[in-house]
mmCIF file of C-alpha atoms and ligand atoms in Angstrom:
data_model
loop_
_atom_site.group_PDB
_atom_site.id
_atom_site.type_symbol
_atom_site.label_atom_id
_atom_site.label_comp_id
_atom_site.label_asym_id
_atom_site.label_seq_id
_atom_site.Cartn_x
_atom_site.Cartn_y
_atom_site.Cartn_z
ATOM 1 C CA UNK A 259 103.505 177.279 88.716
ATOM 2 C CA UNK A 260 101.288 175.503 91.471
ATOM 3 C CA UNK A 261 97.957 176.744 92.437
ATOM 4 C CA UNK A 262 98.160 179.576 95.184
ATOM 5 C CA UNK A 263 95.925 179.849 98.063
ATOM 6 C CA UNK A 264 94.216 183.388 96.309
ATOM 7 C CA UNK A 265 93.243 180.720 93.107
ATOM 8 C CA UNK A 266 91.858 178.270 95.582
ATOM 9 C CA UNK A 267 89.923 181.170 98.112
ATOM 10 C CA UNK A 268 88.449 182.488 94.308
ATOM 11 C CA UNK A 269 86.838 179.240 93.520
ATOM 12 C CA UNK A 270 83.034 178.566 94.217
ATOM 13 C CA UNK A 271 81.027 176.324 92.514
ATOM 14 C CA UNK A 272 77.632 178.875 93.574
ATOM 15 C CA UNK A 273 79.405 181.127 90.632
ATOM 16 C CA UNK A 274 80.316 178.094 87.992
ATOM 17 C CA UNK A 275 83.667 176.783 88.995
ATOM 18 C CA UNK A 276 84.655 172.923 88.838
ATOM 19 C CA UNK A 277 84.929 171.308 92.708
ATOM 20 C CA UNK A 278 88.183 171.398 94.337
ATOM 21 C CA UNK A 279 89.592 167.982 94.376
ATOM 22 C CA UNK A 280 91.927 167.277 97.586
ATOM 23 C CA UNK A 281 93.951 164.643 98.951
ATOM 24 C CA UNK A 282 96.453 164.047 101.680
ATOM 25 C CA UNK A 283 99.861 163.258 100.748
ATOM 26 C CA UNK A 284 102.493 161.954 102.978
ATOM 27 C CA UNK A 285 105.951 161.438 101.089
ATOM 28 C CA UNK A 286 107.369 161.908 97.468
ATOM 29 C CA UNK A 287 105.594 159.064 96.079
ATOM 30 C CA UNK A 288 102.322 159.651 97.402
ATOM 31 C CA UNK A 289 102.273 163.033 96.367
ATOM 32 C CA UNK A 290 103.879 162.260 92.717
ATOM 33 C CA UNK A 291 100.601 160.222 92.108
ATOM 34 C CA UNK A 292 97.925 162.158 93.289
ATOM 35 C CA UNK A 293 99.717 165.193 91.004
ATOM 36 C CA UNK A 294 99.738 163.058 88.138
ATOM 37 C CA UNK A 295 95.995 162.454 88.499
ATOM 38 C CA UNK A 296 95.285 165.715 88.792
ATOM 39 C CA UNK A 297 94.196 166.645 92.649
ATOM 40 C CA UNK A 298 94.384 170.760 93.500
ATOM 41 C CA UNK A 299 95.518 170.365 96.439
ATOM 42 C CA UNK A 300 97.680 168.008 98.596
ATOM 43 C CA UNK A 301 97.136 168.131 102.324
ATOM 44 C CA UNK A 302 99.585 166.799 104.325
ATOM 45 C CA UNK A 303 97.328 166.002 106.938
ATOM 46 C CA UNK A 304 98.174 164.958 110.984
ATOM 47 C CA UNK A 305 96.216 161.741 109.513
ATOM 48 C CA UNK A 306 99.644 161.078 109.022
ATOM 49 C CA UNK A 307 99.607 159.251 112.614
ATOM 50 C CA UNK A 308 96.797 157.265 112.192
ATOM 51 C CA UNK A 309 97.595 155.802 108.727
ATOM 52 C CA UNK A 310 101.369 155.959 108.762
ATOM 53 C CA UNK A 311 102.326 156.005 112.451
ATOM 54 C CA UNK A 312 99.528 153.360 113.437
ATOM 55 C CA UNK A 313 98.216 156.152 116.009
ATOM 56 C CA UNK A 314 94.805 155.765 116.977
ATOM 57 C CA UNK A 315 94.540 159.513 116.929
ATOM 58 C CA UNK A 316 96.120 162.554 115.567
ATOM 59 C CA UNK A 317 97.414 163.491 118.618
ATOM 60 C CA UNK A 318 100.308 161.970 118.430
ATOM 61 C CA UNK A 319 102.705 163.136 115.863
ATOM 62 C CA UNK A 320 105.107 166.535 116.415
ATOM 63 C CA UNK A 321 105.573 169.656 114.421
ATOM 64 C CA UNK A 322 109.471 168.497 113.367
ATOM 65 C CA UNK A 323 107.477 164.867 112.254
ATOM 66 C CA UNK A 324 105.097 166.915 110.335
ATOM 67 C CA UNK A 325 108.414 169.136 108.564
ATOM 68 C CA UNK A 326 109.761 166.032 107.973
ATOM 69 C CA UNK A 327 106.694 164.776 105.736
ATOM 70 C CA UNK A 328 105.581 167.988 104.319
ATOM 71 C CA UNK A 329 109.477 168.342 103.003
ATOM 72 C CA UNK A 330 109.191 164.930 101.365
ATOM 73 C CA UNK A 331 105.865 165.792 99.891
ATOM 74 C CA UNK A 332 107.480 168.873 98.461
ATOM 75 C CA UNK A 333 110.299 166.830 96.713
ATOM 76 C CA UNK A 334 107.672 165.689 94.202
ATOM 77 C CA UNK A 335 107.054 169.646 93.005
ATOM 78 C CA UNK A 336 104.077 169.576 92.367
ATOM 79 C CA UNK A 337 101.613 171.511 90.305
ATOM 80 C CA UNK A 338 99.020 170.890 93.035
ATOM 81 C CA UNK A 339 99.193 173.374 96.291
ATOM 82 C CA UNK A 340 100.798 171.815 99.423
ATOM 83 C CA UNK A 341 98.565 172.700 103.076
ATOM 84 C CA UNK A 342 100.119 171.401 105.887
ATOM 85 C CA UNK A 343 98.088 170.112 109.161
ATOM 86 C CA UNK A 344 99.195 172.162 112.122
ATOM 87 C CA UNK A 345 99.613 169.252 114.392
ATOM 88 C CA UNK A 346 98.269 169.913 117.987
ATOM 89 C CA UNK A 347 100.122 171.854 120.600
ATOM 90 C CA UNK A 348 101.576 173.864 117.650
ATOM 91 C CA UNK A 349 99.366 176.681 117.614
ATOM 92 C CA UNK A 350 96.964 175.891 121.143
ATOM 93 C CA UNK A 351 99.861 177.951 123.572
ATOM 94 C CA UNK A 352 99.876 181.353 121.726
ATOM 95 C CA UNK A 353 99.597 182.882 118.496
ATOM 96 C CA UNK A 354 103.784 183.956 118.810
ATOM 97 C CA UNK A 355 104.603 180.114 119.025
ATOM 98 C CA UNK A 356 101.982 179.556 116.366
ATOM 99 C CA UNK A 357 103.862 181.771 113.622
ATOM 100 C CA UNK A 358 107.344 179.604 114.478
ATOM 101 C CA UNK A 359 105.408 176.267 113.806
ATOM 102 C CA UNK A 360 103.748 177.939 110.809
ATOM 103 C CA UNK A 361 107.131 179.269 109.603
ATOM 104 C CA UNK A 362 108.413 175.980 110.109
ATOM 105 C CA UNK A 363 105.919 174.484 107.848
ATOM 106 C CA UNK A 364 106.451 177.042 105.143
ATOM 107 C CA UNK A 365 110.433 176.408 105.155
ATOM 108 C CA UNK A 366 109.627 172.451 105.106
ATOM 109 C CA UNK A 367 107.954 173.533 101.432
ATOM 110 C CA UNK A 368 104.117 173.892 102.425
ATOM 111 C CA UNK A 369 102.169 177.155 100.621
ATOM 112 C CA UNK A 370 99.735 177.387 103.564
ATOM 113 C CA UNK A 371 98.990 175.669 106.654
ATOM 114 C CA UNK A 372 95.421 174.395 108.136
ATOM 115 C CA UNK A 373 94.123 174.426 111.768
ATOM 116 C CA UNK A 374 91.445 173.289 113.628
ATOM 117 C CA UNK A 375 88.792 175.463 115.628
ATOM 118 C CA UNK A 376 86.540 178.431 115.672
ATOM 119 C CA UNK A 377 86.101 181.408 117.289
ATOM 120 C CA UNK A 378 88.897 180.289 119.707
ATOM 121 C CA UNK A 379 91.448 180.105 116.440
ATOM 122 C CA UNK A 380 90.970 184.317 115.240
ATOM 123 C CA UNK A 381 94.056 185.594 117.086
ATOM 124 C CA UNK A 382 96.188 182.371 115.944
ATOM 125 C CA UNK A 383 94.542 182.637 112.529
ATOM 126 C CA UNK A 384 94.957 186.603 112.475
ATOM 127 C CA UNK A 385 98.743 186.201 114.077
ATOM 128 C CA UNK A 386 99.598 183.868 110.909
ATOM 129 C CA UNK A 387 97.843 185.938 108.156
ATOM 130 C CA UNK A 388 100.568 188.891 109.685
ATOM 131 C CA UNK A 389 103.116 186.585 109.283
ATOM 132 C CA UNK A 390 101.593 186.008 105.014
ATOM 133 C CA UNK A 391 101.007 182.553 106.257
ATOM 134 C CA UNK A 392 97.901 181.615 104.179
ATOM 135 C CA UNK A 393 95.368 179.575 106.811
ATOM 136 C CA UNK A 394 92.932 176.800 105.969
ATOM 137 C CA UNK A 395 90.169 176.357 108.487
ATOM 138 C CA UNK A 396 88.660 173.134 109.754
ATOM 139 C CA UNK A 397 85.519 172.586 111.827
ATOM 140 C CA UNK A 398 83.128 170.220 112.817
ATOM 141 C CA UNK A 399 84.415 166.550 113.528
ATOM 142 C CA UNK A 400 87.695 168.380 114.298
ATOM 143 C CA UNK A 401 89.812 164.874 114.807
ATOM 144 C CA UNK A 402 92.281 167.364 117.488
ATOM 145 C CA UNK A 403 88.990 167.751 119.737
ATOM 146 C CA UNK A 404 88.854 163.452 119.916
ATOM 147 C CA UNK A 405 89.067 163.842 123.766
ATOM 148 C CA UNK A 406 87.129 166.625 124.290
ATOM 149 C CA UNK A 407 84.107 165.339 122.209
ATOM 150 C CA UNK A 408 84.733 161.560 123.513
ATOM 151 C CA UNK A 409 85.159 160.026 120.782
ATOM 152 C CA UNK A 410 84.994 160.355 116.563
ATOM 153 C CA UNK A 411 81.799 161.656 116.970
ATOM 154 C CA UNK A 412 79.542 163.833 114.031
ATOM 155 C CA UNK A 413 79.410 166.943 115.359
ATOM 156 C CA UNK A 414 76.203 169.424 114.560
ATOM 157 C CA UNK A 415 73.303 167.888 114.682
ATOM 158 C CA UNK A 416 71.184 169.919 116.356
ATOM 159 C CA UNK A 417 69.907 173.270 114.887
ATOM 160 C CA UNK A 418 71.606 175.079 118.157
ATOM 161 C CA UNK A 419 75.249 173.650 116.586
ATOM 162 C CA UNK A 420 74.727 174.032 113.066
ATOM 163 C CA UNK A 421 73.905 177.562 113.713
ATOM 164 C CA UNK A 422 77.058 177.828 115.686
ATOM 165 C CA UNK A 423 79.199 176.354 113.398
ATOM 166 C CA UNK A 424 77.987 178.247 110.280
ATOM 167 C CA UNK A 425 78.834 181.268 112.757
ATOM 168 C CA UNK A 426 82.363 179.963 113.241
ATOM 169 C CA UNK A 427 83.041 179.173 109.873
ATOM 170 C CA UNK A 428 81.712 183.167 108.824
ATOM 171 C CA UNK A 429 84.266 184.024 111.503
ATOM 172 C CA UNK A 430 86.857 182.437 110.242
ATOM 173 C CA UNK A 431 86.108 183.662 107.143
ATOM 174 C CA UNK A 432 85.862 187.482 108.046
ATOM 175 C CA UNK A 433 89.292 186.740 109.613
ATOM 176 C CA UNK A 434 91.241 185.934 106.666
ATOM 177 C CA UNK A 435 91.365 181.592 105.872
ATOM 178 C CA UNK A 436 91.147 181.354 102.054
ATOM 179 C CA UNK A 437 88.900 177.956 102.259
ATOM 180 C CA UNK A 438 87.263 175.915 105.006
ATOM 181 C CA UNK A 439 87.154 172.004 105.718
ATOM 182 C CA UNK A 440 83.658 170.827 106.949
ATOM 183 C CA UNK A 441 84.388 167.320 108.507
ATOM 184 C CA UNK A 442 81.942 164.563 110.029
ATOM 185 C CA UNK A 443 78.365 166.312 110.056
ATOM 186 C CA UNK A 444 74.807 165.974 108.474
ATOM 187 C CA UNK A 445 74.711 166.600 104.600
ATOM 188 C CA UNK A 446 72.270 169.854 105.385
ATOM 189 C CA UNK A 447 75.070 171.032 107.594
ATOM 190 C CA UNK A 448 77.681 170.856 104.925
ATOM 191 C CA UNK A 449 75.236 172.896 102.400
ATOM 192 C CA UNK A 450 74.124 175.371 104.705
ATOM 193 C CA UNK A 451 77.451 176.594 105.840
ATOM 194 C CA UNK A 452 78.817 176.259 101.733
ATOM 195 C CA UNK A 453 75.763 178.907 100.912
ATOM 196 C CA UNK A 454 76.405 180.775 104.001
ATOM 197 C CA UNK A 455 80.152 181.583 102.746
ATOM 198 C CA UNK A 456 81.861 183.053 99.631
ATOM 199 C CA UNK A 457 85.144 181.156 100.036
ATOM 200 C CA UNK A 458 85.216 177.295 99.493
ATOM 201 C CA UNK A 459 84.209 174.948 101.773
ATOM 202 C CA UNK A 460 86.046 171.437 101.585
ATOM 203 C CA UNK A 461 83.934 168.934 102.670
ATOM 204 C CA UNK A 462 84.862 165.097 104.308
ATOM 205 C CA UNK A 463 81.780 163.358 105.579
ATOM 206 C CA UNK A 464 80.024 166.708 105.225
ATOM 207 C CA UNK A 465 77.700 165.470 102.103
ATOM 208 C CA UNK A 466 77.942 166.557 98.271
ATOM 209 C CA UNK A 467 77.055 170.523 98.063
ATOM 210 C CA UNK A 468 80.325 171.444 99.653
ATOM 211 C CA UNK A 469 82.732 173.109 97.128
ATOM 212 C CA UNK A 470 85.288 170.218 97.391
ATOM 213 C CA UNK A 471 85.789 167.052 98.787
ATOM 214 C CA UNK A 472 88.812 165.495 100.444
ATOM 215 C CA UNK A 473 89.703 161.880 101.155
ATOM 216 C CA UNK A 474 92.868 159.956 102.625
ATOM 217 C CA UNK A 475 95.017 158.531 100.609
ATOM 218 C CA UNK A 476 95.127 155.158 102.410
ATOM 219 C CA UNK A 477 91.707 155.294 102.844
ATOM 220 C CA UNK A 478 90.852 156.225 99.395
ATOM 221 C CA UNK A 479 93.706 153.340 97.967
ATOM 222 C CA UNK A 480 91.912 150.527 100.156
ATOM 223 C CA UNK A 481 95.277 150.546 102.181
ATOM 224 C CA UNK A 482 93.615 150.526 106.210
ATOM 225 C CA UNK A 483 93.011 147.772 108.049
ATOM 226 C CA UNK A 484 89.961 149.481 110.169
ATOM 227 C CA UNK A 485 86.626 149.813 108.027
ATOM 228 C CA UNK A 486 86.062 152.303 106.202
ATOM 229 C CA UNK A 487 84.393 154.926 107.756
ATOM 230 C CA UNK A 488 81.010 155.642 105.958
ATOM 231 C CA UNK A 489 81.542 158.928 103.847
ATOM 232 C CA UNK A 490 84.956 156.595 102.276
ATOM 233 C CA UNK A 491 84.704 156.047 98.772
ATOM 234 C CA UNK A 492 86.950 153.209 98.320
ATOM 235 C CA UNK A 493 88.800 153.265 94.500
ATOM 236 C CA UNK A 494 90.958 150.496 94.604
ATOM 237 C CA UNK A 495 92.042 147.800 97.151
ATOM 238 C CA UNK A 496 95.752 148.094 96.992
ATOM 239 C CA UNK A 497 96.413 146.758 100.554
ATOM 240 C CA UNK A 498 95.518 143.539 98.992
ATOM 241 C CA UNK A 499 97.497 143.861 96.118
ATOM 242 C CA UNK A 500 100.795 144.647 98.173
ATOM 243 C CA UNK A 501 100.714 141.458 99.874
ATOM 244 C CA UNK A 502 99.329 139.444 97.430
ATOM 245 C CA UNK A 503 102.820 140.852 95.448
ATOM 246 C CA UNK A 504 104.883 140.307 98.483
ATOM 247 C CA UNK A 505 103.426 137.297 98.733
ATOM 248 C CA UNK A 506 104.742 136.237 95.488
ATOM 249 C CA UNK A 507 108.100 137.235 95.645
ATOM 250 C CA UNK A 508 108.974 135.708 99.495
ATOM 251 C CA UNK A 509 107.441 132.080 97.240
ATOM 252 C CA UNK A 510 110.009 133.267 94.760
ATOM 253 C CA UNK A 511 112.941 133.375 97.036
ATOM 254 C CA UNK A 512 111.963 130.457 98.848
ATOM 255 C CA UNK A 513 111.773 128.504 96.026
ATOM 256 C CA UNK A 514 114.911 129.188 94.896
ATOM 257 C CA UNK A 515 113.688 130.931 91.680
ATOM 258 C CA UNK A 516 114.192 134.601 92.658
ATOM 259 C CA UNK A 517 116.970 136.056 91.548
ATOM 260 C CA UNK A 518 117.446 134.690 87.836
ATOM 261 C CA UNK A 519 120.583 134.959 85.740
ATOM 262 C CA UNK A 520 119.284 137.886 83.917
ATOM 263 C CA UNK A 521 118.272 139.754 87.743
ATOM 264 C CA UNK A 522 121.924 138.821 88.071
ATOM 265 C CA UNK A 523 125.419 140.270 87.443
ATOM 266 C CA UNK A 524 128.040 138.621 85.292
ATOM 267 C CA UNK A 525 131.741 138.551 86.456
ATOM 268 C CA UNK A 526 133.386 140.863 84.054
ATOM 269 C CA UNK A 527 134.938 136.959 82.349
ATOM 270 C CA UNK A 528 131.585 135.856 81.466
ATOM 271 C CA UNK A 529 129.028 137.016 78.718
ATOM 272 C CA UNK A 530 126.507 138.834 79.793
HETATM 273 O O1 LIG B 89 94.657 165.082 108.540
HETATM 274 C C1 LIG B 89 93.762 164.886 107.699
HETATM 275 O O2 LIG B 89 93.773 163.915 106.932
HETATM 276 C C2 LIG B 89 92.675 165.841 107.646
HETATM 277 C C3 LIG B 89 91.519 165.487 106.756
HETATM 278 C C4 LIG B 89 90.638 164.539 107.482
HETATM 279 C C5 LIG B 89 90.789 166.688 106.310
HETATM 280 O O3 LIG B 89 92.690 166.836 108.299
#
Protein backbone atom coordinates (compact mmCIF):
# COMPACT_ATOMS: atom_id res chain seq x y z
CA UNK A 1 0.00 0.00 0.00
CA UNK A 2 1.74 3.45 -0.86
CA UNK A 3 1.68 6.33 1.43
CA UNK A 4 -1.60 8.49 1.02
CA UNK A 5 -1.70 12.14 1.03
CA UNK A 6 -3.76 12.00 4.81
CA UNK A 7 -0.22 9.97 6.09
CA UNK A 8 1.88 12.64 4.51
CA UNK A 9 -0.59 15.97 5.71
CA UNK A 10 -0.25 13.96 9.49
CA UNK A 11 3.46 14.19 9.56
CA UNK A 12 5.34 17.06 11.47
CA UNK A 13 8.53 16.86 12.79
CA UNK A 14 7.30 19.92 15.67
CA UNK A 15 5.35 16.62 17.16
CA UNK A 16 8.35 13.84 16.66
CA UNK A 17 7.98 12.49 13.20
CA UNK A 18 11.07 11.57 10.85
CA UNK A 19 11.44 14.35 7.73
CA UNK A 20 9.71 13.61 4.61
CA UNK A 21 12.20 12.61 2.07
CA UNK A 22 11.13 13.64 -1.67
CA UNK A 23 12.36 13.33 -5.03
CA UNK A 24 11.25 13.88 -8.57
CA UNK A 25 10.88 11.00 -10.73
CA UNK A 26 10.47 11.06 -14.40
CA UNK A 27 10.07 7.41 -15.93
CA UNK A 28 10.01 3.72 -14.62
CA UNK A 29 13.57 3.59 -13.91
CA UNK A 30 13.97 6.68 -12.15
CA UNK A 31 11.24 6.07 -9.99
CA UNK A 32 12.22 2.17 -9.36
CA UNK A 33 15.44 3.63 -7.70
CA UNK A 34 14.45 6.31 -5.66
CA UNK A 35 11.63 3.55 -4.20
CA UNK A 36 14.24 1.19 -3.56
CA UNK A 37 16.12 3.77 -1.47
CA UNK A 38 13.42 4.59 0.33
CA UNK A 39 12.05 8.34 -0.70
CA UNK A 40 8.11 9.08 0.55
CA UNK A 41 7.29 10.66 -2.08
CA UNK A 42 8.02 10.90 -5.86
CA UNK A 43 7.20 14.16 -7.55
CA UNK A 44 6.94 14.15 -10.97
CA UNK A 45 7.87 17.55 -11.28
CA UNK A 46 7.47 20.15 -14.64
CA UNK A 47 11.45 20.05 -13.92
CA UNK A 48 10.84 17.51 -16.29
CA UNK A 49 11.59 20.26 -19.14
CA UNK A 50 14.54 21.58 -17.88
CA UNK A 51 16.40 18.30 -17.12
CA UNK A 52 14.80 15.99 -19.65
CA UNK A 53 13.47 18.29 -22.39
CA UNK A 54 16.65 20.67 -22.24
CA UNK A 55 14.04 23.63 -21.53
CA UNK A 56 15.45 26.49 -19.93
CA UNK A 57 12.23 26.79 -18.02
CA UNK A 58 9.26 24.90 -16.94
CA UNK A 59 7.17 26.53 -19.14
CA UNK A 60 7.46 24.51 -21.70
CA UNK A 61 6.14 21.07 -21.35
CA UNK A 62 2.06 20.18 -21.76
CA UNK A 63 -0.40 18.48 -19.53
CA UNK A 64 -0.61 15.18 -22.12
CA UNK A 65 3.67 15.37 -21.77
CA UNK A 66 3.23 15.44 -18.12
CA UNK A 67 0.43 12.11 -18.37
CA UNK A 68 2.82 10.66 -20.37
CA UNK A 69 5.67 10.75 -17.57
CA UNK A 70 3.59 10.48 -14.54
CA UNK A 71 2.11 7.06 -16.29
CA UNK A 72 5.66 5.78 -16.71
CA UNK A 73 6.53 6.73 -13.20
CA UNK A 74 3.53 4.76 -12.10
CA UNK A 75 4.70 1.55 -13.96
CA UNK A 76 7.35 1.15 -11.25
CA UNK A 77 4.36 0.79 -8.34
CA UNK A 78 5.72 2.13 -5.97
CA UNK A 79 5.46 2.14 -2.23
CA UNK A 80 6.33 5.85 -2.29
CA UNK A 81 3.24 8.42 -3.14
CA UNK A 82 3.24 9.80 -6.73
CA UNK A 83 2.40 14.09 -6.88
CA UNK A 84 2.26 15.26 -10.14
CA UNK A 85 3.37 19.02 -11.20
CA UNK A 86 0.39 20.76 -12.71
CA UNK A 87 2.25 22.13 -15.62
CA UNK A 88 1.28 25.82 -16.44
CA UNK A 89 -1.80 26.81 -18.32
CA UNK A 90 -3.42 23.69 -16.72
CA UNK A 91 -5.06 25.17 -13.91
CA UNK A 92 -4.32 29.39 -14.63
CA UNK A 93 -7.86 29.59 -17.06
CA UNK A 94 -10.44 28.30 -14.48
CA UNK A 95 -10.89 26.02 -11.75
CA UNK A 96 -13.53 23.72 -14.30
CA UNK A 97 -10.48 23.20 -16.73
CA UNK A 98 -8.31 22.71 -13.68
CA UNK A 99 -10.32 19.50 -12.40
CA UNK A 100 -9.94 17.91 -16.25
CA UNK A 101 -6.07 18.42 -16.06
CA UNK A 102 -6.17 17.19 -12.46
CA UNK A 103 -8.35 14.21 -13.48
CA UNK A 104 -6.04 13.65 -16.14
CA UNK A 105 -3.20 13.35 -13.83
CA UNK A 106 -5.00 11.03 -11.49
CA UNK A 107 -5.97 8.54 -14.51
CA UNK A 108 -2.13 8.81 -15.73
CA UNK A 109 -1.54 7.02 -11.99
CA UNK A 110 -0.63 10.19 -9.77
CA UNK A 111 -2.34 10.15 -5.93
CA UNK A 112 -2.34 13.97 -5.83
CA UNK A 113 -1.30 16.77 -7.86
CA UNK A 114 0.84 20.08 -6.84
CA UNK A 115 0.41 23.73 -8.01
CA UNK A 116 1.98 26.79 -7.75
CA UNK A 117 0.57 30.11 -6.09
CA UNK A 118 -1.22 31.68 -3.22
CA UNK A 119 -4.10 33.37 -2.49
CA UNK A 120 -4.78 33.47 -6.29
CA UNK A 121 -4.78 29.32 -6.26
CA UNK A 122 -8.05 28.88 -3.33
CA UNK A 123 -10.82 28.48 -5.92
CA UNK A 124 -8.49 26.11 -8.19
CA UNK A 125 -7.25 24.47 -5.00
CA UNK A 126 -10.92 24.36 -3.45
CA UNK A 127 -12.41 23.25 -7.14
CA UNK A 128 -9.88 20.12 -6.98
CA UNK A 129 -10.36 19.15 -3.27
CA UNK A 130 -14.41 18.81 -4.66
CA UNK A 131 -13.24 16.80 -7.22
CA UNK A 132 -11.08 14.37 -4.01
CA UNK A 133 -8.09 15.54 -5.89
CA UNK A 134 -5.55 15.79 -3.00
CA UNK A 135 -3.42 19.33 -3.70
CA UNK A 136 0.19 20.04 -2.81
CA UNK A 137 1.02 23.71 -2.56
CA UNK A 138 4.15 25.48 -3.71
CA UNK A 139 5.33 29.02 -2.99
CA UNK A 140 8.10 31.17 -2.99
CA UNK A 141 10.70 30.75 -5.95
CA UNK A 142 7.62 29.41 -7.80
CA UNK A 143 9.80 28.32 -11.13
CA UNK A 144 5.97 29.01 -13.22
CA UNK A 145 6.33 32.83 -12.07
CA UNK A 146 10.16 32.85 -14.03
CA UNK A 147 8.78 35.75 -16.20
CA UNK A 148 6.91 37.50 -13.90
CA UNK A 149 9.73 37.68 -11.23
CA UNK A 150 12.53 38.13 -14.12
CA UNK A 151 14.41 35.65 -13.56
CA UNK A 152 15.23 32.47 -10.89
CA UNK A 153 15.20 34.83 -8.34
CA UNK A 154 14.86 34.03 -4.13
CA UNK A 155 11.81 35.30 -3.38
CA UNK A 156 11.03 36.78 0.39
CA UNK A 157 13.48 38.60 1.61
CA UNK A 158 12.07 41.33 3.03
CA UNK A 159 9.95 41.13 6.27
CA UNK A 160 6.87 42.72 4.06
CA UNK A 161 7.14 39.17 1.81
CA UNK A 162 7.87 36.75 4.35
CA UNK A 163 4.89 37.94 6.15
CA UNK A 164 2.95 37.54 2.99
CA UNK A 165 4.01 34.35 2.16
CA UNK A 166 3.57 32.75 5.62
CA UNK A 167 -0.06 34.31 5.00
CA UNK A 168 -0.37 32.44 1.72
CA UNK A 169 0.91 29.35 2.81
CA UNK A 170 -1.88 29.54 6.14
CA UNK A 171 -4.28 30.10 3.25
CA UNK A 172 -3.55 27.43 1.48
CA UNK A 173 -3.58 25.52 4.31
CA UNK A 174 -7.11 26.57 5.70
CA UNK A 175 -8.16 25.63 2.12
CA UNK A 176 -7.46 22.08 2.10
CA UNK A 177 -3.44 21.17 0.50
CA UNK A 178 -2.20 18.30 2.71
CA UNK A 179 1.63 19.69 2.59
CA UNK A 180 3.39 22.76 1.22
CA UNK A 181 6.74 23.20 -0.89
CA UNK A 182 8.82 26.27 0.26
CA UNK A 183 11.27 26.87 -2.72
CA UNK A 184 14.28 29.44 -3.16
CA UNK A 185 14.09 31.77 0.07
CA UNK A 186 16.15 32.72 3.25
CA UNK A 187 16.59 29.77 5.81
CA UNK A 188 14.44 32.06 8.51
CA UNK A 189 11.77 32.11 5.87
CA UNK A 190 11.59 28.39 5.52
CA UNK A 191 11.34 28.03 9.56
CA UNK A 192 8.99 30.64 10.14
CA UNK A 193 6.35 29.53 7.77
CA UNK A 194 7.14 25.45 9.02
CA UNK A 195 6.16 26.83 12.78
CA UNK A 196 3.49 28.94 11.43
CA UNK A 197 1.64 25.67 9.95
CA UNK A 198 0.45 22.24 11.22
CA UNK A 199 0.78 20.43 7.88
CA UNK A 200 4.32 19.78 6.39
CA UNK A 201 6.23 22.07 4.71
CA UNK A 202 8.69 20.62 1.96
CA UNK A 203 11.46 22.66 1.65
CA UNK A 204 14.11 23.18 -1.66
CA UNK A 205 16.52 26.00 -1.06
CA UNK A 206 14.31 26.97 1.86
CA UNK A 207 17.07 25.91 4.67
CA UNK A 208 16.97 22.81 7.18
CA UNK A 209 13.83 23.39 9.71
CA UNK A 210 11.36 22.65 6.98
CA UNK A 211 9.59 19.26 7.53
CA UNK A 212 11.11 17.74 4.32
CA UNK A 213 13.39 18.37 1.74
CA UNK A 214 13.20 17.72 -1.98
CA UNK A 215 15.90 17.55 -4.64
CA UNK A 216 16.03 16.65 -8.52
CA UNK A 217 16.97 13.67 -9.49
CA UNK A 218 19.48 14.85 -12.12
CA UNK A 219 20.57 17.31 -9.97
CA UNK A 220 20.92 15.19 -6.99
CA UNK A 221 22.75 12.16 -9.44
CA UNK A 222 25.40 14.85 -10.74
CA UNK A 223 23.59 14.35 -14.19
CA UNK A 224 23.24 18.54 -15.36
CA UNK A 225 25.46 20.22 -17.24
CA UNK A 226 24.59 23.85 -15.59
CA UNK A 227 26.10 24.26 -11.93
CA UNK A 228 24.56 23.30 -9.37
CA UNK A 229 22.48 25.68 -7.93
CA UNK A 230 23.59 26.40 -4.26
CA UNK A 231 20.99 24.58 -1.93
CA UNK A 232 22.14 21.12 -4.43
CA UNK A 233 23.60 18.50 -2.51
CA UNK A 234 25.37 16.62 -5.08
CA UNK A 235 25.56 12.48 -4.14
CA UNK A 236 27.17 11.09 -6.94
CA UNK A 237 28.52 12.28 -10.36
CA UNK A 238 26.87 9.87 -12.67
CA UNK A 239 26.92 12.19 -15.76
CA UNK A 240 30.52 11.37 -15.72
CA UNK A 241 30.19 7.90 -15.29
CA UNK A 242 27.71 7.51 -18.37
CA UNK A 243 30.16 8.73 -20.73
CA UNK A 244 33.09 7.58 -19.30
CA UNK A 245 30.99 3.93 -19.92
CA UNK A 246 29.93 5.01 -23.31
CA UNK A 247 33.10 5.96 -23.83
CA UNK A 248 34.35 2.55 -23.36
CA UNK A 249 32.13 0.64 -25.29
CA UNK A 250 32.20 3.04 -28.78
CA UNK A 251 36.57 2.05 -28.10
CA UNK A 252 35.15 -1.43 -27.90
CA UNK A 253 33.36 -1.46 -31.16
CA UNK A 254 35.88 0.43 -32.85
CA UNK A 255 38.39 -1.76 -32.00
CA UNK A 256 36.86 -4.56 -33.19
CA UNK A 257 36.58 -6.23 -29.73
CA UNK A 258 32.88 -5.60 -28.96
CA UNK A 259 30.80 -8.12 -29.57
CA UNK A 260 32.75 -11.39 -28.40
CA UNK A 261 31.83 -14.97 -29.23
CA UNK A 262 30.18 -15.45 -25.97
CA UNK A 263 27.95 -11.73 -26.61
CA UNK A 264 27.30 -13.78 -29.72
CA UNK A 265 24.83 -16.37 -31.10
CA UNK A 266 25.82 -19.76 -32.42
CA UNK A 267 24.18 -21.15 -35.65
CA UNK A 268 22.09 -23.94 -34.35
CA UNK A 269 25.39 -26.42 -36.22
CA UNK A 270 27.87 -25.09 -33.92
CA UNK A 271 28.51 -25.60 -30.08
CA UNK A 272 27.59 -23.11 -28.14
O1 LIG B 1 9.31 20.42 -10.78
C1 LIG B 1 10.04 20.31 -9.78
O2 LIG B 1 11.09 19.65 -9.79
C2 LIG B 1 9.62 20.99 -8.57
C3 LIG B 1 10.60 20.99 -7.43
C4 LIG B 1 11.60 22.06 -7.68
C5 LIG B 1 9.92 21.15 -6.13
O3 LIG B 1 8.57 21.54 -8.50
Amino acid sequence: MSLSAPAIRARKRSRGDAPIVMLTAYDEPSARYADAAGVDILLVGDSVANVVMGQADTLHVSLDEMAHHVAAVAAAHPRAHIVADMPWLSYHVGAHEAVRSGAQLVRAGAQSVKLEGGHQRREVVRALLDAEIPVMGHLGLTPQSVLAFGGFKVQAKSHDAASLLVQDAVGLQDEGVYAIVIEGVPARVGTEVTAALAIPTIGIGAGPDTDGQVLVFHDLLGMTSRPPARFVRQYAQLGAAITEAIGRYAADVRAGSFPSPAESYPSPEEPA
